[in-house]
Short mmCIF file of C-alpha atoms and ligand atoms in Angstrom, two decimals:
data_model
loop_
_atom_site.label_atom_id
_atom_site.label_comp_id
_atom_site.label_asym_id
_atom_site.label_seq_id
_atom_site.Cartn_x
_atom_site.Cartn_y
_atom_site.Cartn_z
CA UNK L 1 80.33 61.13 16.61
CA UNK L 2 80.52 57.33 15.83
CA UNK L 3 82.05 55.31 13.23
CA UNK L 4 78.97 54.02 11.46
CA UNK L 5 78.65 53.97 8.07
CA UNK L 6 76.60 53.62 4.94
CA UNK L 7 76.98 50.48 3.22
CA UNK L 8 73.70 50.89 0.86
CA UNK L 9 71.33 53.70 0.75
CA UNK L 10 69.53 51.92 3.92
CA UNK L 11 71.31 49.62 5.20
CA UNK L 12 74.59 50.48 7.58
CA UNK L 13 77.58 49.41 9.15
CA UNK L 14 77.67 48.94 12.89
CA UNK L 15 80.60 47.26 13.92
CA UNK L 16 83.37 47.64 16.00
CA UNK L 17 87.34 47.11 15.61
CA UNK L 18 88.91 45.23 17.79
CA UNK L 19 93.05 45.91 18.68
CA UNK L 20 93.05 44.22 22.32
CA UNK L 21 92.69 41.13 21.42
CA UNK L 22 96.34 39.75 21.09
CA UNK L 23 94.95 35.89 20.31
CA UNK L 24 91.89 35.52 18.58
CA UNK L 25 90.18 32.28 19.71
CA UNK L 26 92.94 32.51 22.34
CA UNK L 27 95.56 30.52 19.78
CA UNK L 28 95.91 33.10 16.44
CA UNK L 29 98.06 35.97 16.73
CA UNK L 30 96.34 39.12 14.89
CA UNK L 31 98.72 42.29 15.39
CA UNK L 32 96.72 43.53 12.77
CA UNK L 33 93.41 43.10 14.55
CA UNK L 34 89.97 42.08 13.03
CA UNK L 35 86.99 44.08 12.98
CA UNK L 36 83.56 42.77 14.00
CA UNK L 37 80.58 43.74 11.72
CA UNK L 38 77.24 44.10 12.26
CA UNK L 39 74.61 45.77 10.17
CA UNK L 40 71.65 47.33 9.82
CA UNK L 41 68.92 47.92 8.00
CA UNK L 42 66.50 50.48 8.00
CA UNK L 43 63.58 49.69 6.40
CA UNK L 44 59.87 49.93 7.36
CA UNK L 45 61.32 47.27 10.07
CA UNK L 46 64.30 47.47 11.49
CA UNK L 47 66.55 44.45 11.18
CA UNK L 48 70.00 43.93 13.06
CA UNK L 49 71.90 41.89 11.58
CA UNK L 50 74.58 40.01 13.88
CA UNK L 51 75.78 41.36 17.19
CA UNK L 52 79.46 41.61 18.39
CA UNK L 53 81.87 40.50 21.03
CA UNK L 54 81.06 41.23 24.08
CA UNK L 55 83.75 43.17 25.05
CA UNK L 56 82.88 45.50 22.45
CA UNK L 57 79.26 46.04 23.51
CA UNK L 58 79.17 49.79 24.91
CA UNK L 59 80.81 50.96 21.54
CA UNK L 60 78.01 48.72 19.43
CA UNK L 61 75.57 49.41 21.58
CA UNK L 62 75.91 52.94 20.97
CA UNK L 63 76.44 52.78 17.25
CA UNK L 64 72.84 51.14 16.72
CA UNK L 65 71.03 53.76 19.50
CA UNK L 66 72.43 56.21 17.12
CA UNK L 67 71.70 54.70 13.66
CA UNK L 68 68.17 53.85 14.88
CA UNK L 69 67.99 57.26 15.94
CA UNK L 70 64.51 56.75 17.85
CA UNK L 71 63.29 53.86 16.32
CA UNK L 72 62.51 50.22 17.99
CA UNK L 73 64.49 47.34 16.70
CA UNK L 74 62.24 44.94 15.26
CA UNK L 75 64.51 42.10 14.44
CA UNK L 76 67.63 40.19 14.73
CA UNK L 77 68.93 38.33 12.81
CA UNK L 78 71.68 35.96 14.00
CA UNK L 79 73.46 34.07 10.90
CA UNK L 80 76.02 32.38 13.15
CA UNK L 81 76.45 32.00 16.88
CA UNK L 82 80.14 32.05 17.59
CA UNK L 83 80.67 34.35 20.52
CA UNK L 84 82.98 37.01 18.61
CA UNK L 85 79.59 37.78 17.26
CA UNK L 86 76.73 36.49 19.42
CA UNK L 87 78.50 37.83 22.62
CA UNK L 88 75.90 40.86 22.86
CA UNK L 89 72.75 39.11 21.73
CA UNK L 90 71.07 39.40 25.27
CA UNK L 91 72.02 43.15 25.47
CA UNK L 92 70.42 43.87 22.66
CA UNK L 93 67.01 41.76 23.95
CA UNK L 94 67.43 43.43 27.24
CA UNK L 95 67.64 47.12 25.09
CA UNK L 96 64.75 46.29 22.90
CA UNK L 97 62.13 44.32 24.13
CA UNK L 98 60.09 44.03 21.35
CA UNK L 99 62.94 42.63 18.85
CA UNK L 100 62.16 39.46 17.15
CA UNK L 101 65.06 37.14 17.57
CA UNK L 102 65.83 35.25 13.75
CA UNK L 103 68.14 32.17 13.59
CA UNK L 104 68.34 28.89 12.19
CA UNK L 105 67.25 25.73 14.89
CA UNK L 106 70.39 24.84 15.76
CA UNK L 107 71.42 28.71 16.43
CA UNK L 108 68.58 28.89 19.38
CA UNK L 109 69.84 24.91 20.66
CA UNK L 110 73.44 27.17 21.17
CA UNK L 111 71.65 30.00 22.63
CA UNK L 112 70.45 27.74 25.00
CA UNK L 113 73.64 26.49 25.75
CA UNK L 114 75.67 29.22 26.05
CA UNK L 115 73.02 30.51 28.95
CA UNK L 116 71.27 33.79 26.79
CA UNK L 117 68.43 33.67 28.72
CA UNK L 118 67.51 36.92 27.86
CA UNK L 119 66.19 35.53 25.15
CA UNK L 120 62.86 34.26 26.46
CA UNK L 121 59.90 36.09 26.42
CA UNK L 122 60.92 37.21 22.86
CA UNK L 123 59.29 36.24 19.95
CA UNK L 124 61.63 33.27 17.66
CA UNK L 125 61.61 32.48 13.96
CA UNK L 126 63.67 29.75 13.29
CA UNK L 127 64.56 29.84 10.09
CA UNK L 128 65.45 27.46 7.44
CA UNK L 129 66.90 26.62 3.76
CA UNK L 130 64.54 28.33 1.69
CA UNK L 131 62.74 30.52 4.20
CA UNK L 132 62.28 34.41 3.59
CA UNK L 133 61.88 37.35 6.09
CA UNK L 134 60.45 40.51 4.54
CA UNK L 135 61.18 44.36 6.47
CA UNK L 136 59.08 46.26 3.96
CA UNK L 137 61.33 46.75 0.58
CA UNK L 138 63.95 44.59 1.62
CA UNK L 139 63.58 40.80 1.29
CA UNK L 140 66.09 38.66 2.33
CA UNK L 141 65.96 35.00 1.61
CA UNK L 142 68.44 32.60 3.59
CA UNK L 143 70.37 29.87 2.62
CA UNK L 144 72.07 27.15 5.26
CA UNK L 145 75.94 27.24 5.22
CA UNK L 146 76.73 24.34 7.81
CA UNK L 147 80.21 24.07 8.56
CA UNK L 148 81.35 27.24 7.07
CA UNK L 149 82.76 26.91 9.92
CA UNK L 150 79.95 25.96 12.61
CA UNK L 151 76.78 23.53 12.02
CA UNK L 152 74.16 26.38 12.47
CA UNK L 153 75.26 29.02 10.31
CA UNK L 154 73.25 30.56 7.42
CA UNK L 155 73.53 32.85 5.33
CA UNK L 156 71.33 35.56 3.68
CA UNK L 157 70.44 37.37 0.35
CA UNK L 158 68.86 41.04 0.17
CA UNK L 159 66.87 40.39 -2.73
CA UNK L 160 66.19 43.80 -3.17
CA UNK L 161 69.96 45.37 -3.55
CA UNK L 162 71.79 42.18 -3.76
CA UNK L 163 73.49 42.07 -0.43
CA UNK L 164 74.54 38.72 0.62
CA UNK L 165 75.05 38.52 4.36
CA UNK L 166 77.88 35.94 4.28
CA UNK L 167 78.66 34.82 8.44
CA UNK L 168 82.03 34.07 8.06
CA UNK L 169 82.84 33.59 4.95
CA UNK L 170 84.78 36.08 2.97
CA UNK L 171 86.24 37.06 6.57
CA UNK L 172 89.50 38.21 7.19
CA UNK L 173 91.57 39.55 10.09
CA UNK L 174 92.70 42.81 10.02
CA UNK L 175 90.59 46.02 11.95
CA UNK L 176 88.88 48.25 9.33
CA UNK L 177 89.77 51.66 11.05
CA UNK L 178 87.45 53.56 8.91
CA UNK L 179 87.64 52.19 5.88
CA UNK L 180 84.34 50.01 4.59
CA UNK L 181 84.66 48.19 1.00
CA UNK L 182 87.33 46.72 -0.24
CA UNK L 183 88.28 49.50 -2.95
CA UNK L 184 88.72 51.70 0.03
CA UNK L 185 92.09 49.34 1.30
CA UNK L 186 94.88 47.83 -0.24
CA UNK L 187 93.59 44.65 0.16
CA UNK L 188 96.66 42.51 -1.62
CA UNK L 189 99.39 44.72 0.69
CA UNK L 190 96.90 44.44 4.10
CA UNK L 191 94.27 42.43 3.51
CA UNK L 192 95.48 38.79 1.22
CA UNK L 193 97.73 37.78 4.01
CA UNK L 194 95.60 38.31 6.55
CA UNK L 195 92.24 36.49 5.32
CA UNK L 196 94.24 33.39 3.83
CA UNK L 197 95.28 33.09 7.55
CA UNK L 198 92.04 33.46 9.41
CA UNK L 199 90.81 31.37 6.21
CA UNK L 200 92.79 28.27 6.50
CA UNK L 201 93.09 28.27 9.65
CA UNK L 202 89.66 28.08 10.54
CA UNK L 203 87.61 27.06 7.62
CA UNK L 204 90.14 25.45 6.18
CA UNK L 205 89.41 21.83 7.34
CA UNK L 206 85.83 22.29 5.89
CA UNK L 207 86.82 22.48 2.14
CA UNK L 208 84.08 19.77 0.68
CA UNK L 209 81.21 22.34 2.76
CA UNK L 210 82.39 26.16 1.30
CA UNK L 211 82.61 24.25 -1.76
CA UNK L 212 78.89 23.17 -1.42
CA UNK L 213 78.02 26.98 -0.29
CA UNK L 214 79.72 28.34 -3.53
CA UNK L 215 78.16 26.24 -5.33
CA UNK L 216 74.89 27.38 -4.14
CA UNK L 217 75.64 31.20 -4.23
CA UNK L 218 76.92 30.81 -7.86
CA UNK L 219 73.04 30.95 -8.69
CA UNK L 220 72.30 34.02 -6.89
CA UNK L 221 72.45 37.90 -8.11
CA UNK L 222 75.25 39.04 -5.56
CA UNK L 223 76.07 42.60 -5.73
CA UNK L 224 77.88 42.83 -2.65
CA UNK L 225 79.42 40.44 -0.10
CA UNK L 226 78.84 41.90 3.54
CA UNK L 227 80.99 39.38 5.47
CA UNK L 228 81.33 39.23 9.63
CA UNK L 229 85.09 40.37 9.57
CA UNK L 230 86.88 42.62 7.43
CA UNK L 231 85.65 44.70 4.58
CA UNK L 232 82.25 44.74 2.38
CA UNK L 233 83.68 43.68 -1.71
CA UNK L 234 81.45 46.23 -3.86
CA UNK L 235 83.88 45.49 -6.21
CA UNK L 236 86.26 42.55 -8.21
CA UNK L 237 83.72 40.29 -6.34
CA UNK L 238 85.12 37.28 -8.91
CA UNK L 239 88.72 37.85 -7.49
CA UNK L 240 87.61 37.07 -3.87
CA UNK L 241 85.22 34.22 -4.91
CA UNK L 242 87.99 33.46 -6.83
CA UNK L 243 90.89 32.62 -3.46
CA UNK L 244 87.73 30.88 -1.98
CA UNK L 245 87.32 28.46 -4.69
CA UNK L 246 91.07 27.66 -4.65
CA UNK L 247 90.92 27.63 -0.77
CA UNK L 248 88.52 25.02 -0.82
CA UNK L 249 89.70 22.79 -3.16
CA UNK L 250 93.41 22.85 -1.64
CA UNK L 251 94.78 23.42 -4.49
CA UNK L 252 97.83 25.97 -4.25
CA UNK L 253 97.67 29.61 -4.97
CA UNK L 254 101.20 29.75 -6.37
CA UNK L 255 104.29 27.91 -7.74
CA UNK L 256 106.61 28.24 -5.39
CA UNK L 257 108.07 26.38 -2.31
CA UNK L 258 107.88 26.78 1.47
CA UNK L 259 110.38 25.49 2.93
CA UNK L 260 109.99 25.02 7.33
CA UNK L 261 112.99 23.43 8.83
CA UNK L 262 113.55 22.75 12.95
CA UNK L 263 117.12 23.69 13.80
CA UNK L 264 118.69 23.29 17.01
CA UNK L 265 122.33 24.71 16.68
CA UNK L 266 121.64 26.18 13.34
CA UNK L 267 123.28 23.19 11.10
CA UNK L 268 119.78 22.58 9.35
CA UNK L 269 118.82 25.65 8.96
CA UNK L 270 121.64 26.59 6.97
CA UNK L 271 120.43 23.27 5.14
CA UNK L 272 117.41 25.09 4.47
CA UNK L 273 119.16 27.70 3.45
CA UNK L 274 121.42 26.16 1.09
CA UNK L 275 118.49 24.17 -0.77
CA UNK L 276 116.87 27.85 -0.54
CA UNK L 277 120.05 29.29 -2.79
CA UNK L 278 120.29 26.05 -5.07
CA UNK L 279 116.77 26.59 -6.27
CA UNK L 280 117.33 30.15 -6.71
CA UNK L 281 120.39 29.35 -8.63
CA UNK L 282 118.42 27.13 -11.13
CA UNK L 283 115.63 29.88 -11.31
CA UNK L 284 113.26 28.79 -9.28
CA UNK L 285 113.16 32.34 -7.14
CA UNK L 286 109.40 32.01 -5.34
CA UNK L 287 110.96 30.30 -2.05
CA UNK L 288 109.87 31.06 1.71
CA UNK L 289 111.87 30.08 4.40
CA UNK L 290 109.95 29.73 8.02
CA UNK L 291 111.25 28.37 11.52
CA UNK L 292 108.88 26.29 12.88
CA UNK L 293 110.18 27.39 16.43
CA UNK L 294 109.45 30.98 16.10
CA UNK L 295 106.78 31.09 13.28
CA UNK L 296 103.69 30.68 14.88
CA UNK L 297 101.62 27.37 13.39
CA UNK L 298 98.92 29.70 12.11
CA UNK L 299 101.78 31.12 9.54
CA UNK L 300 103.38 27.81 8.95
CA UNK L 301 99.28 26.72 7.74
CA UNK L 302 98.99 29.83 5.81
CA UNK L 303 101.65 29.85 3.59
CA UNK L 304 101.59 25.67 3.36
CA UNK L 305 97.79 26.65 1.44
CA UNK L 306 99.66 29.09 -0.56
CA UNK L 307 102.34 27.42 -2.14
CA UNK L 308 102.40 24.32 -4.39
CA UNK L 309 105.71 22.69 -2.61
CA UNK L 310 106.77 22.58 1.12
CA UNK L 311 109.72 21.00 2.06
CA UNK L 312 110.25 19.96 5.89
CA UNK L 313 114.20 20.18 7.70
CA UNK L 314 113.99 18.75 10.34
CA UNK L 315 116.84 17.41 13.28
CA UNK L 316 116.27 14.54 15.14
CA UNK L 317 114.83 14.55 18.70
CA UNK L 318 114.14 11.86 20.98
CA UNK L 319 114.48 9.82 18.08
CA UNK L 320 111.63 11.23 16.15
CA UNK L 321 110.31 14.65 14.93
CA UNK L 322 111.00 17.57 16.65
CA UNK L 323 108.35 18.80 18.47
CA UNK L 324 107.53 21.82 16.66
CA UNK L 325 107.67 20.32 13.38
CA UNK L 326 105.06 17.56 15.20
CA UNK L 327 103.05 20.42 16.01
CA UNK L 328 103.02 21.95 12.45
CA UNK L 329 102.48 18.72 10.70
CA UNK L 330 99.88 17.24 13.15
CA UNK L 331 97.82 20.57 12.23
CA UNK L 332 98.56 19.65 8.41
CA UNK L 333 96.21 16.61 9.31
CA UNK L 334 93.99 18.71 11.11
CA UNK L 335 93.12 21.20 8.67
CA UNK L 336 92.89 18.56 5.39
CA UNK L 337 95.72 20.16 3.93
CA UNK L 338 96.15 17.77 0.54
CA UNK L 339 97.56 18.41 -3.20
CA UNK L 340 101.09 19.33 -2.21
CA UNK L 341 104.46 18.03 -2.84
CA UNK L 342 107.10 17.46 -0.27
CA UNK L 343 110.67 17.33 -0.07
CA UNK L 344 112.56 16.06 3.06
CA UNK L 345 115.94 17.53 4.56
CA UNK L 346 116.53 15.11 7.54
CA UNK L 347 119.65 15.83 9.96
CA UNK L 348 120.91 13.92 12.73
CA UNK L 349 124.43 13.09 14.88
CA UNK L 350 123.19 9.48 15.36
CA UNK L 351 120.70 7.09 15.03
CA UNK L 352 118.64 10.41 12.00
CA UNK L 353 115.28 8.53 11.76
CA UNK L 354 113.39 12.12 11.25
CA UNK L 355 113.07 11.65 7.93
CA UNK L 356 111.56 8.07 7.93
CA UNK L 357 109.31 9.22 10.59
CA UNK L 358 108.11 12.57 8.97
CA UNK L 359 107.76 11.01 5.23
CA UNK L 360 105.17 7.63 7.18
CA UNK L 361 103.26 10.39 8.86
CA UNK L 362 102.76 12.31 5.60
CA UNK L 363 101.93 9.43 4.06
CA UNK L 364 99.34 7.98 6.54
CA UNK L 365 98.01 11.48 7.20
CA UNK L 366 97.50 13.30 4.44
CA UNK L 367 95.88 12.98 1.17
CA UNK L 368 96.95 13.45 -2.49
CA UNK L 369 100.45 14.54 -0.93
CA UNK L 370 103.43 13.09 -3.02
CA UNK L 371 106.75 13.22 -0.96
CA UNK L 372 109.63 13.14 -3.66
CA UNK L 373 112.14 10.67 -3.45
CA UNK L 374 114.98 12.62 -3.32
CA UNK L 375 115.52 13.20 0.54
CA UNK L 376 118.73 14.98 1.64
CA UNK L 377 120.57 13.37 5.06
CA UNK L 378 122.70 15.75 6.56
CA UNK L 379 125.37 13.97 9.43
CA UNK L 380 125.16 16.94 12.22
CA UNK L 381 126.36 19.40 9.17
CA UNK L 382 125.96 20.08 5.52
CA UNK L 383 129.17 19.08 3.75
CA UNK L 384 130.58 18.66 0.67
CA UNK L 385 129.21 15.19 0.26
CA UNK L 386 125.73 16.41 0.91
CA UNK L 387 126.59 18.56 -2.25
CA UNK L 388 124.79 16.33 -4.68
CA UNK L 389 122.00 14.99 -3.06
CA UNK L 390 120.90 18.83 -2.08
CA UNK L 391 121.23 19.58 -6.08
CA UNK L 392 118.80 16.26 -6.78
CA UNK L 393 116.12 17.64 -4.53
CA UNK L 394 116.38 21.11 -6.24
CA UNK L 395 115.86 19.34 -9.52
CA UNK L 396 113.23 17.07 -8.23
CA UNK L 397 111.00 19.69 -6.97
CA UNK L 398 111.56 21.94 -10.31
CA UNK L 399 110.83 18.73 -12.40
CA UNK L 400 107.67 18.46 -10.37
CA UNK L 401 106.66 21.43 -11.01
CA UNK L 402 106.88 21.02 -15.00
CA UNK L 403 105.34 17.84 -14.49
CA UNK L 404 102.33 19.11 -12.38
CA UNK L 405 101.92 21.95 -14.89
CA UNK L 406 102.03 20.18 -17.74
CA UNK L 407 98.95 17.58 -16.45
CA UNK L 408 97.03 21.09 -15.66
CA UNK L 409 97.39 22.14 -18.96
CA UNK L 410 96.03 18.57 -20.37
CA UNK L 411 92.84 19.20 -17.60
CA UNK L 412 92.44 22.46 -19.01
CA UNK L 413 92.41 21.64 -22.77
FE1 FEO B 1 83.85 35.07 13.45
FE2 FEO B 1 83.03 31.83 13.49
O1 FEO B 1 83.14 33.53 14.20
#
């Protein structure tokens, strides 16, 4: 038995899911694991297409000895050269001797530097923009993707059935378990959190370049998106296309507002909280409350993509931010999160300069991000003169709202 399966009539999944690996990259949390895929084609070559991590190898290993069934490998076919999928390259040079190794320039530099020399003594194509490899029916023509999310990647097109080989893109945590395509899942229940995590979290910085990639596949006859994590779309291919092309451009998914507040004794959370119930109270129900001490960053990033307004509660500490607010709005910066609006709740029992401090970095740091006027102060705990000021913000951020969709509407029209 082994869990390969068909994706076309010849060409097959090889993969492996992964449920050991509590931190992918060693920093995101995935309880819901992530599958590695690799495929293959049968043709009158044989063509591997990506490997998997390493510490995978023995399953993978055995799932393309039984797929090929006999046969020699002819080629592989790296399209990007991040270990979670490059990790068994060498085993499967040292297993087939005669395989062709396919990758872009810069893939074979990295090969280089990560130490495969089991690579040598096989023959290389480096391939390029433009370039085509042909296995005998199946022609797949490649196209360079660089930094979606690495310099080196490409990414391929099966003329023949209309199977783009996407590296990463399209990914999404989450282990398969059996299930293939996306119609086989409930991808908005399982899937949508998931891949808008591993998406912004580490493509996300690299907007302008997925942009420049969807711009490129918009030309080609895609049929099917085979992706390096998480399922093959057979179907609704528009919809997923769709969150990329929002992804990319930072603009938000949803109306709605996030709001992440640092609380030491609990006095601004229930802040939060009560701005949380005054927007509810006026109607505006899409609100998400997160703790920035026990919501891991990679959350905190996901949901900031998602939502059109994010307000930030923060105590004072050490006479600036608290650290884990630091941490989540340093990796705002980092990942060239822009086109938001933010509110401010700032608290402090002397000397509150949070607020001051958190609005200047916002403004210094991060593009096309309008921080409304209306900040709340809270004096060590919400009282009764806070009562007004907590109202203002509420209205602010639903007046924004209006406002911003009332200027999409005039874009539109
Ligand atoms: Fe899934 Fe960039 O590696």
């Amino acid at each position: 038995m082994y869990t390969v399966r068909n994706v076309t009539e010849d060409l097959y999944w090889v993969g492996v899911n992964d449920h050991k690996t509590t931190l992918f990259e060693n920093i995101f949390p995935i309880p819901e694991g992530v599958s590695y895929n690799s495929y293959l084609l049968l043709d009158e070559k044989t063509a591997l297409f990506d490997t998997v991590d390493w510490q995978f190898a023995r399953e993978f290993v055995r799932n393309v000895e039984a797929t090929l069934d006999g046969r020699d490998l002819d080629y592989l076919v790296i399209h990007h050269m991040e270990p979670d999928h490059a990790g068994t390259i060498e085993e499967i040079c040292l297993r087939y001797p005669n395989v062709k190794v396919a990758s872009s320039e810069q893939a074979f530099e990295m090969m280089n530097q990560f130490g495969f020399k089991r690579i040598e003594g096989h023959e290389q194509i480096i391939l390029k923009e433009g370039d085509t490899l042909s296995f005998g029916k199946h022609t797949n023509a490649f196209v360079e993707a660089p930094m979606v999310h690495w310099p080196e990647v490409l990414v391929s097109l099966d003329v023949t059935d209309g199977v783009l080989f996407a590296a990463d893109a399209f990914g999404t945590f989450g282990a398969l378990d059996g299930k293939l395509f996306n119609d086989e899942l409930n991808f908005e229940g399982d899937f949508l959190a998931p891949m808008r995590k591993y998406y912004t979290n580490i493509v996300g910085k690299y907007g302008p370049f997925v942009q420049d990639v969807l711009k490129k596949a918009a030309g080609l006859p895609i049929k099917m998106i085979c992706s390096l994590h998480g399922p093959v779309w057979r179907t609704n291919l528009d919809y997923i296309i769709g969150k990329y092309d929002t992804w990319s451009k930072y603009e938000p998914e949803e109306e709605g507002v996030m709001i992440a507040y640092a609380s030491m004794y609990g006095n601004t959370e229930y802040a939060a909280q009560a701005l949380a119930s005054e927007l509810c109270r006026k109607g505006m129900t899409k609100v998400v409350l997160h703790d920035v001490s026990t919501t891991d960053v990679a959350d905190l990033i996901a949901d900031t993509f998602r939502f059109s307004h994010l307000v930030l509660a923060s105590v004072t500490y050490n006479l600036g931010i608290y650290p884990k607010m630091k941490d989540f709005i340093n990796d705002l910066e980092a990942l060239n999160v822009q086109n938001r609006t933010v509110g401010i709740i700032e608290n402090g029992t002397w000397a509150c300069t949070v607020g001051d401090k958190m609005e200047d970095y916002v403004d210094e740091n991060l593009k096309l991000v309008d921080v409304l006027g209306d900040r709340v102060t809270v004096n060590s705990s919400l009282n009764v003169a806070n009562r007004n000021d907590m109202e203002s913000l509420a209205d602010a951020i639903i007046e924004s709202m209006a406002k911003n969709r009332e200027l999409k509407e005039k874009l539109t029209h």
